[in-house]
């Protein structure tokens, strides 16, 4: 599915683009800082494969949202969206969705 960007965008569509840019910037920044550890973990302590490791991180974020969403001053929703995107990438690398 392709979006026709020659048609003017409404406010919600502009907000979608801006939020997606925020997620993109977060994922690239973290990937450059940590390396590709989400999809290719170094397995020093945990021996989980990348997909299971991402599911654990998603569970942790959901727990944070339920219990203390403002902890550590981080944007847990943005982090959660980032992990869901990484999970989608990992699953696509195993089998196309």
Short mmCIF file of N, CA and C in Angstrom, two decimals:
data_model
loop_
_atom_site.label_atom_id
_atom_site.label_comp_id
_atom_site.label_asym_id
_atom_site.label_seq_id
_atom_site.Cartn_x
_atom_site.Cartn_y
_atom_site.Cartn_z
N UNK A 1 0.85 -1.16 0.00
CA UNK A 1 0.00 0.00 0.00
C UNK A 1 0.90 1.24 0.00
N UNK A 2 0.64 2.12 -0.92
CA UNK A 2 1.41 3.35 -1.00
C UNK A 2 0.48 4.54 -0.77
N UNK A 3 0.99 5.53 -0.06
CA UNK A 3 0.24 6.74 0.22
C UNK A 3 0.57 7.77 -0.85
N UNK A 4 -0.44 8.43 -1.34
CA UNK A 4 -0.26 9.50 -2.32
C UNK A 4 0.11 10.77 -1.56
N UNK A 5 1.41 11.10 -1.56
CA UNK A 5 1.86 12.29 -0.85
C UNK A 5 1.72 13.55 -1.67
N UNK A 6 1.15 13.44 -2.87
CA UNK A 6 0.88 14.65 -3.65
C UNK A 6 -0.41 15.31 -3.16
N UNK A 7 -1.24 14.54 -2.46
CA UNK A 7 -2.46 15.08 -1.87
C UNK A 7 -2.11 15.73 -0.53
N UNK A 8 -2.63 16.92 -0.24
CA UNK A 8 -2.32 17.57 1.04
C UNK A 8 -2.69 16.68 2.24
N UNK A 9 -1.85 16.74 3.27
CA UNK A 9 -2.07 15.96 4.49
C UNK A 9 -2.94 16.72 5.46
N UNK A 10 -3.78 15.99 6.20
CA UNK A 10 -4.53 16.64 7.27
C UNK A 10 -3.69 16.62 8.55
N UNK A 11 -4.18 17.20 9.62
CA UNK A 11 -3.43 17.32 10.88
C UNK A 11 -3.05 15.96 11.45
N UNK A 12 -3.96 15.03 11.45
CA UNK A 12 -3.67 13.69 12.00
C UNK A 12 -2.58 13.02 11.18
N UNK A 13 -2.64 13.14 9.87
CA UNK A 13 -1.62 12.53 9.02
C UNK A 13 -0.25 13.17 9.26
N UNK A 14 -0.22 14.48 9.46
CA UNK A 14 1.04 15.15 9.80
C UNK A 14 1.58 14.67 11.14
N UNK A 15 0.67 14.47 12.11
CA UNK A 15 1.08 13.95 13.43
C UNK A 15 1.62 12.53 13.32
N UNK A 16 1.02 11.72 12.46
CA UNK A 16 1.51 10.35 12.25
C UNK A 16 2.94 10.40 11.73
N UNK A 17 3.20 11.24 10.76
CA UNK A 17 4.54 11.36 10.19
C UNK A 17 5.53 11.82 11.26
N UNK A 18 5.18 12.82 12.05
CA UNK A 18 6.09 13.32 13.08
C UNK A 18 6.39 12.26 14.14
N UNK A 19 5.36 11.53 14.56
CA UNK A 19 5.58 10.47 15.56
C UNK A 19 6.44 9.35 15.00
N UNK A 20 6.25 9.01 13.75
CA UNK A 20 7.08 7.98 13.12
C UNK A 20 8.53 8.45 13.01
N UNK A 21 8.73 9.73 12.75
CA UNK A 21 10.09 10.28 12.72
C UNK A 21 10.73 10.16 14.10
N UNK A 22 9.97 10.43 15.16
CA UNK A 22 10.50 10.31 16.53
C UNK A 22 10.95 8.88 16.81
N UNK A 23 10.14 7.91 16.42
CA UNK A 23 10.49 6.50 16.63
C UNK A 23 11.73 6.14 15.81
N UNK A 24 11.77 6.60 14.57
CA UNK A 24 12.91 6.32 13.71
C UNK A 24 14.19 6.87 14.33
N UNK A 25 14.15 8.11 14.80
CA UNK A 25 15.33 8.73 15.41
C UNK A 25 15.76 7.97 16.65
N UNK A 26 14.81 7.56 17.50
CA UNK A 26 15.13 6.81 18.71
C UNK A 26 15.80 5.49 18.36
N UNK A 27 15.24 4.75 17.40
CA UNK A 27 15.79 3.44 17.05
C UNK A 27 17.18 3.55 16.45
N UNK A 28 17.39 4.53 15.59
CA UNK A 28 18.71 4.69 14.98
C UNK A 28 19.72 5.15 16.02
N UNK A 29 19.32 6.08 16.90
CA UNK A 29 20.22 6.55 17.95
C UNK A 29 20.64 5.40 18.87
N UNK A 30 19.67 4.58 19.29
CA UNK A 30 19.99 3.45 20.17
C UNK A 30 20.80 2.40 19.44
N UNK A 31 20.50 2.16 18.17
CA UNK A 31 21.27 1.18 17.41
C UNK A 31 22.72 1.61 17.28
N UNK A 32 22.94 2.91 17.10
CA UNK A 32 24.31 3.41 16.99
C UNK A 32 25.02 3.38 18.34
N UNK A 33 24.26 3.59 19.42
CA UNK A 33 24.86 3.59 20.76
C UNK A 33 25.17 2.18 21.26
N UNK A 34 24.23 1.25 21.06
CA UNK A 34 24.35 -0.09 21.61
C UNK A 34 24.80 -1.13 20.60
N UNK A 35 24.84 -0.76 19.34
CA UNK A 35 25.07 -1.76 18.31
C UNK A 35 23.76 -2.46 18.01
N UNK A 36 23.80 -3.48 17.23
CA UNK A 36 22.59 -4.18 16.83
C UNK A 36 22.22 -5.28 17.82
N UNK A 37 22.29 -4.96 19.11
CA UNK A 37 22.09 -5.98 20.14
C UNK A 37 20.65 -6.46 20.26
N UNK A 38 19.69 -5.68 19.79
CA UNK A 38 18.29 -6.14 19.86
C UNK A 38 18.06 -7.30 18.91
N UNK A 39 18.66 -7.23 17.74
CA UNK A 39 18.47 -8.28 16.74
C UNK A 39 19.60 -9.31 16.74
N UNK A 40 20.75 -8.92 17.25
CA UNK A 40 21.90 -9.84 17.36
C UNK A 40 22.51 -9.68 18.75
N UNK A 41 21.84 -10.25 19.77
CA UNK A 41 22.31 -10.09 21.16
C UNK A 41 23.69 -10.71 21.36
N UNK A 42 24.46 -10.13 22.29
CA UNK A 42 25.82 -10.63 22.53
C UNK A 42 25.83 -11.84 23.45
N UNK A 43 24.76 -12.09 24.18
CA UNK A 43 24.56 -13.29 25.00
C UNK A 43 25.65 -13.50 26.05
N UNK A 44 25.95 -12.46 26.79
CA UNK A 44 26.91 -12.60 27.89
C UNK A 44 26.21 -13.29 29.07
N UNK A 45 25.06 -12.76 29.50
CA UNK A 45 24.31 -13.36 30.60
C UNK A 45 23.09 -14.13 30.09
N UNK A 46 22.29 -13.47 29.26
CA UNK A 46 21.09 -14.12 28.73
C UNK A 46 21.45 -14.90 27.47
N UNK A 47 20.88 -16.05 27.35
CA UNK A 47 21.11 -16.89 26.16
C UNK A 47 19.89 -16.88 25.23
N UNK A 48 18.96 -15.95 25.48
CA UNK A 48 17.75 -15.87 24.66
C UNK A 48 18.08 -15.45 23.24
N UNK A 49 17.32 -15.99 22.30
CA UNK A 49 17.40 -15.53 20.92
C UNK A 49 16.77 -14.14 20.86
N UNK A 50 17.00 -13.43 19.77
CA UNK A 50 16.56 -12.04 19.66
C UNK A 50 15.05 -11.88 19.81
N UNK A 51 14.26 -12.74 19.21
CA UNK A 51 12.81 -12.60 19.28
C UNK A 51 12.32 -12.75 20.72
N UNK A 52 12.80 -13.75 21.43
CA UNK A 52 12.39 -13.93 22.83
C UNK A 52 12.90 -12.80 23.70
N UNK A 53 14.11 -12.32 23.44
CA UNK A 53 14.65 -11.19 24.18
C UNK A 53 13.82 -9.93 24.00
N UNK A 54 13.38 -9.69 22.76
CA UNK A 54 12.53 -8.53 22.50
C UNK A 54 11.19 -8.67 23.20
N UNK A 55 10.64 -9.88 23.23
CA UNK A 55 9.37 -10.10 23.94
C UNK A 55 9.52 -9.82 25.43
N UNK A 56 10.67 -10.17 26.02
CA UNK A 56 10.92 -9.87 27.43
C UNK A 56 10.97 -8.36 27.64
N UNK A 57 11.66 -7.65 26.76
CA UNK A 57 11.73 -6.19 26.87
C UNK A 57 10.35 -5.56 26.73
N UNK A 58 9.53 -6.09 25.82
CA UNK A 58 8.17 -5.58 25.65
C UNK A 58 7.36 -5.83 26.92
N UNK A 59 7.48 -7.03 27.50
CA UNK A 59 6.80 -7.32 28.77
C UNK A 59 7.23 -6.33 29.85
N UNK A 60 8.54 -6.04 29.92
CA UNK A 60 9.04 -5.10 30.92
C UNK A 60 8.44 -3.70 30.72
N UNK A 61 8.35 -3.26 29.48
CA UNK A 61 7.77 -1.94 29.19
C UNK A 61 6.29 -1.91 29.55
N UNK A 62 5.57 -2.99 29.24
CA UNK A 62 4.15 -3.04 29.60
C UNK A 62 3.97 -3.00 31.12
N UNK A 63 4.85 -3.68 31.83
CA UNK A 63 4.81 -3.65 33.29
C UNK A 63 5.08 -2.23 33.80
N UNK A 64 6.04 -1.55 33.20
CA UNK A 64 6.35 -0.17 33.59
C UNK A 64 5.16 0.74 33.35
N UNK A 65 4.49 0.56 32.19
CA UNK A 65 3.31 1.38 31.88
C UNK A 65 2.23 1.14 32.91
N UNK A 66 2.03 -0.11 33.31
CA UNK A 66 0.99 -0.45 34.27
C UNK A 66 1.32 0.06 35.67
N UNK A 67 2.60 0.03 36.05
CA UNK A 67 2.97 0.31 37.43
C UNK A 67 3.53 1.71 37.69
N UNK A 68 4.32 2.22 36.79
CA UNK A 68 4.96 3.52 37.03
C UNK A 68 5.45 4.11 35.72
N UNK A 69 4.52 4.62 34.90
CA UNK A 69 4.89 5.07 33.56
C UNK A 69 5.89 6.24 33.53
N UNK A 70 5.98 7.01 34.59
CA UNK A 70 6.88 8.15 34.61
C UNK A 70 8.26 7.85 35.18
N UNK A 71 8.51 6.59 35.52
CA UNK A 71 9.79 6.23 36.13
C UNK A 71 10.96 6.57 35.22
N UNK A 72 12.00 7.09 35.82
CA UNK A 72 13.27 7.38 35.15
C UNK A 72 13.16 8.45 34.07
N UNK A 73 12.00 9.12 33.97
CA UNK A 73 11.84 10.20 33.02
C UNK A 73 11.88 9.77 31.56
N UNK A 74 11.68 8.49 31.30
CA UNK A 74 11.73 8.02 29.92
C UNK A 74 10.34 7.98 29.32
N UNK A 75 10.27 7.98 28.03
CA UNK A 75 9.01 7.87 27.31
C UNK A 75 8.76 6.39 27.02
N UNK A 76 8.05 5.72 27.94
CA UNK A 76 7.87 4.28 27.81
C UNK A 76 7.04 3.91 26.59
N UNK A 77 6.11 4.77 26.18
CA UNK A 77 5.32 4.47 25.00
C UNK A 77 6.19 4.49 23.75
N UNK A 78 7.09 5.45 23.66
CA UNK A 78 8.00 5.51 22.52
C UNK A 78 8.92 4.29 22.53
N UNK A 79 9.43 3.93 23.71
CA UNK A 79 10.27 2.73 23.82
C UNK A 79 9.49 1.48 23.41
N UNK A 80 8.25 1.36 23.87
CA UNK A 80 7.43 0.20 23.54
C UNK A 80 7.22 0.11 22.03
N UNK A 81 6.89 1.23 21.41
CA UNK A 81 6.72 1.23 19.95
C UNK A 81 8.01 0.82 19.25
N UNK A 82 9.14 1.28 19.76
CA UNK A 82 10.42 0.90 19.19
C UNK A 82 10.67 -0.59 19.28
N UNK A 83 10.40 -1.17 20.45
CA UNK A 83 10.58 -2.61 20.60
C UNK A 83 9.62 -3.40 19.71
N UNK A 84 8.39 -2.92 19.54
CA UNK A 84 7.45 -3.60 18.66
C UNK A 84 7.92 -3.57 17.20
N UNK A 85 8.50 -2.46 16.80
CA UNK A 85 9.06 -2.37 15.44
C UNK A 85 10.23 -3.34 15.29
N UNK A 86 11.11 -3.37 16.29
CA UNK A 86 12.24 -4.30 16.22
C UNK A 86 11.76 -5.75 16.20
N UNK A 87 10.71 -6.06 16.96
CA UNK A 87 10.15 -7.41 16.93
C UNK A 87 9.62 -7.73 15.55
N UNK A 88 8.95 -6.78 14.94
CA UNK A 88 8.43 -6.99 13.58
C UNK A 88 9.57 -7.25 12.60
N UNK A 89 10.66 -6.50 12.73
CA UNK A 89 11.83 -6.71 11.88
C UNK A 89 12.40 -8.11 12.10
N UNK A 90 12.53 -8.49 13.37
CA UNK A 90 13.09 -9.82 13.70
C UNK A 90 12.20 -10.92 13.13
N UNK A 91 10.89 -10.78 13.28
CA UNK A 91 9.98 -11.80 12.75
C UNK A 91 10.02 -11.84 11.23
N UNK A 92 10.16 -10.70 10.59
CA UNK A 92 10.26 -10.67 9.12
C UNK A 92 11.56 -11.34 8.65
N UNK A 93 12.60 -11.25 9.46
CA UNK A 93 13.87 -11.91 9.10
C UNK A 93 13.77 -13.42 9.20
N UNK A 94 12.86 -13.92 10.04
CA UNK A 94 12.66 -15.35 10.20
C UNK A 94 11.66 -15.85 9.15
N UNK A 95 10.53 -15.16 9.06
CA UNK A 95 9.51 -15.51 8.08
C UNK A 95 8.74 -14.24 7.72
N UNK A 96 8.48 -14.01 6.46
CA UNK A 96 7.73 -12.81 6.08
C UNK A 96 6.35 -12.78 6.72
N UNK A 97 5.95 -11.58 7.19
CA UNK A 97 4.61 -11.42 7.79
C UNK A 97 3.54 -11.31 6.73
#
